[in-house]
Amino acid sequence: MNGACIFCDIAARAVEAGLVYEDADSIAFLDTHPLFPGHVLLCPREHYVTLLELPTRLTGPMFATTQLLARAVENALDAEGTFIAINNRVSQTVPHLHIHIVPRRRRDGLKGFFWPRQHYTDDAAREAVRDAIEREVQKLKT
Ligand code: AMP
Ligand code: ZN
């Protein structure tokens, strides 16, 4: 995509960004509104909206690069760990796939951030959901 996508523009070097890494498949740069300093976004160079569109030839390299950047962020920011996240459509504000790599420390204030947990009403409800997902996996694999 050209012109309409800010992350395509960053990948094409048409827009400035705080680049931390690039290779033939991907580019990584500082988030302009970080959860914490060192919050990095890793994108495929090609325009895919969500993880579901990413071709499998890129899933391995992107995951390996996520590991590399998570280590680099931990070391550079002296962090205790990282939070790795992808918003797919819901809560996704930039429609070009990006992996958030966020340095974390215990008691850093992100505790409870995001999702209030729920319970399955009973074992049957849990089993119905488990079964539905397992069936879909089987369908998609055949
Ligand atoms: P999401 O809400 O998961 O789609 O995340 C989009 C992220 O992109 C947000 O954290 C923004 O702060 C970040 N962002 C938006 N525009 C830019 C930009 N030009 N350079 C770097 N980060 C950006
Ligand atoms: Zn794009």
Short mmCIF file of C-alpha atoms and ligand atoms in Angstrom, two decimals:
data_model
loop_
_atom_site.label_atom_id
_atom_site.label_comp_id
_atom_site.label_asym_id
_atom_site.label_seq_id
_atom_site.Cartn_x
_atom_site.Cartn_y
_atom_site.Cartn_z
CA MET A 1 0.00 0.00 0.00
CA ASN A 2 1.29 3.50 -0.77
CA GLY A 3 0.35 6.91 0.53
CA ALA A 4 -2.49 5.87 2.83
CA CYS A 5 -0.61 3.86 5.43
CA ILE A 6 1.73 5.47 7.94
CA PHE A 7 3.65 2.25 8.63
CA CYS A 8 4.14 1.61 4.88
CA ASP A 9 5.50 5.15 4.70
CA ILE A 10 7.89 4.43 7.60
CA ALA A 11 8.99 1.17 5.93
CA ALA A 12 9.62 3.11 2.68
CA ARG A 13 11.60 5.71 4.70
CA ALA A 14 9.19 8.37 3.45
CA VAL A 15 8.27 9.25 7.05
CA GLU A 16 10.72 9.69 9.95
CA ALA A 17 10.67 7.15 12.75
CA GLY A 18 13.03 6.12 15.52
CA LEU A 19 14.28 3.00 13.75
CA VAL A 20 15.87 0.33 15.92
CA TYR A 21 16.04 -2.57 13.45
CA GLU A 22 15.37 -3.48 9.82
CA ASP A 23 15.89 -6.43 7.52
CA ALA A 24 14.48 -7.63 4.19
CA ASP A 25 11.14 -8.61 5.75
CA SER A 26 10.55 -6.24 8.63
CA ILE A 27 11.19 -2.91 10.27
CA ALA A 28 11.05 -1.88 13.93
CA PHE A 29 10.82 1.58 15.46
CA LEU A 30 9.89 3.40 18.67
CA ASP A 31 6.21 3.91 19.35
CA THR A 32 5.51 7.66 19.41
CA HIS A 33 3.21 7.25 22.44
CA PRO A 34 4.99 4.55 24.45
CA LEU A 35 3.48 2.70 27.39
CA PHE A 36 7.03 2.97 28.73
CA PRO A 37 10.24 4.29 27.15
CA GLY A 38 11.59 1.57 24.88
CA HIS A 39 8.14 0.49 23.60
CA VAL A 40 8.93 -0.81 20.10
CA LEU A 41 6.68 -1.68 17.15
CA LEU A 42 7.80 -4.43 14.75
CA CYS A 43 6.07 -4.46 11.32
CA PRO A 44 6.35 -6.54 8.19
CA ARG A 45 7.54 -4.32 5.32
CA GLU A 46 4.63 -5.50 3.21
CA HIS A 47 1.16 -4.26 4.06
CA TYR A 48 -0.88 -6.87 5.91
CA VAL A 49 -3.64 -5.67 8.20
CA THR A 50 -3.68 -8.42 10.84
CA LEU A 51 -1.67 -11.44 11.91
CA LEU A 52 -4.19 -13.64 10.11
CA GLU A 53 -3.12 -12.27 6.72
CA LEU A 54 0.62 -12.66 7.36
CA PRO A 55 1.94 -15.38 5.01
CA THR A 56 3.48 -18.36 6.78
CA ARG A 57 6.86 -17.69 5.11
CA LEU A 58 6.98 -14.59 7.34
CA THR A 59 5.59 -15.96 10.61
CA GLY A 60 8.84 -17.69 11.60
CA PRO A 61 11.12 -14.74 10.77
CA MET A 62 8.77 -12.25 12.48
CA PHE A 63 8.65 -14.37 15.64
CA ALA A 64 12.44 -14.73 15.65
CA THR A 65 12.78 -10.96 15.25
CA THR A 66 10.31 -10.47 18.10
CA GLN A 67 12.61 -12.58 20.30
CA LEU A 68 15.64 -10.55 19.20
CA LEU A 69 13.92 -7.24 19.93
CA ALA A 70 12.50 -8.44 23.25
CA ARG A 71 16.03 -9.32 24.38
CA ALA A 72 17.39 -6.01 23.08
CA VAL A 73 14.64 -4.02 24.82
CA GLU A 74 15.12 -5.91 28.10
CA ASN A 75 18.86 -5.32 28.02
CA ALA A 76 18.75 -1.71 26.84
CA LEU A 77 16.09 -0.62 29.34
CA ASP A 78 17.29 -2.90 32.12
CA ALA A 79 13.76 -4.36 32.19
CA GLU A 80 12.64 -7.43 34.13
CA GLY A 81 10.51 -8.70 31.23
CA THR A 82 8.39 -7.66 28.28
CA PHE A 83 4.78 -7.49 27.19
CA ILE A 84 4.29 -8.65 23.57
CA ALA A 85 0.95 -7.85 21.97
CA ILE A 86 -0.90 -7.56 18.68
CA ASN A 87 -4.28 -5.88 18.27
CA ASN A 88 -6.15 -7.54 15.40
CA ARG A 89 -8.88 -5.18 14.19
CA VAL A 90 -10.47 -4.57 17.61
CA SER A 91 -8.48 -1.80 19.36
CA GLN A 92 -6.18 -1.66 16.31
CA THR A 93 -5.64 2.00 15.47
CA VAL A 94 -3.10 1.51 12.64
CA PRO A 95 -4.32 -1.05 10.09
CA HIS A 96 -0.86 -2.40 9.25
CA LEU A 97 0.18 -5.39 11.36
CA HIS A 98 2.52 -4.43 14.19
CA ILE A 99 3.84 -6.30 17.19
CA HIS A 100 4.10 -4.25 20.38
CA ILE A 101 7.24 -5.03 22.39
CA VAL A 102 6.98 -3.26 25.73
CA PRO A 103 9.55 -3.36 28.54
CA ARG A 104 8.00 -4.41 31.86
CA ARG A 105 8.98 -4.22 35.51
CA ARG A 106 7.15 -5.58 38.48
CA ARG A 107 4.81 -2.97 39.97
CA ASP A 108 5.23 -0.77 36.88
CA GLY A 109 1.57 0.22 36.94
CA LEU A 110 0.35 -1.97 34.07
CA LYS A 111 -1.02 -4.55 36.51
CA GLY A 112 -4.65 -5.17 35.64
CA PHE A 113 -4.20 -3.25 32.37
CA PHE A 114 -6.52 -4.63 29.68
CA TRP A 115 -8.76 -7.48 30.49
CA PRO A 116 -10.97 -8.14 33.50
CA ARG A 117 -11.14 -11.97 33.73
CA GLN A 118 -14.37 -13.93 33.48
CA HIS A 119 -15.51 -17.41 34.50
CA TYR A 120 -17.23 -20.13 32.48
CA THR A 121 -20.66 -20.60 34.03
CA ASP A 122 -20.02 -24.35 34.43
CA ASP A 123 -17.99 -27.24 33.00
CA ALA A 124 -20.51 -27.79 30.18
CA ALA A 125 -20.16 -24.20 28.97
CA ARG A 126 -16.38 -24.53 29.06
CA GLU A 127 -16.53 -27.84 27.18
CA ALA A 128 -18.85 -26.38 24.48
CA VAL A 129 -16.36 -23.59 23.78
CA ARG A 130 -13.37 -25.95 23.86
CA ASP A 131 -15.15 -28.33 21.46
CA ALA A 132 -16.17 -25.53 19.04
CA ILE A 133 -12.60 -24.25 18.80
CA GLU A 134 -11.15 -27.74 18.40
CA ARG A 135 -13.61 -28.45 15.56
CA GLU A 136 -12.63 -25.22 13.79
CA VAL A 137 -8.95 -26.10 14.10
CA GLN A 138 -9.64 -29.49 12.51
CA LYS A 139 -11.65 -27.84 9.68
CA LEU A 140 -8.90 -25.31 8.98
CA LYS A 141 -6.22 -27.99 8.95
CA THR A 142 -7.99 -30.19 6.36
P1 AMP B 1 -2.55 -0.24 17.94
O1 AMP B 1 -3.49 0.60 18.75
O2 AMP B 1 -2.31 -1.59 18.48
O3 AMP B 1 -2.95 -0.24 16.48
O4 AMP B 1 -1.14 0.50 18.03
C1 AMP B 1 -0.77 1.52 17.17
C2 AMP B 1 0.44 2.17 17.80
O5 AMP B 1 1.09 2.94 16.81
C3 AMP B 1 0.10 3.12 18.95
O6 AMP B 1 0.76 2.67 20.12
C4 AMP B 1 0.63 4.48 18.46
O7 AMP B 1 1.21 5.22 19.51
C5 AMP B 1 1.64 4.08 17.42
N1 AMP B 1 1.90 5.03 16.35
C6 AMP B 1 0.98 5.67 15.58
N2 AMP B 1 1.60 6.42 14.64
C7 AMP B 1 2.94 6.22 14.82
C8 AMP B 1 4.11 6.70 14.16
N3 AMP B 1 4.02 7.55 13.13
N4 AMP B 1 5.32 6.29 14.60
C9 AMP B 1 5.40 5.44 15.65
N5 AMP B 1 4.34 4.94 16.31
C10 AMP B 1 3.13 5.33 15.90
ZN ZN B 2 0.88 -0.39 5.46
#
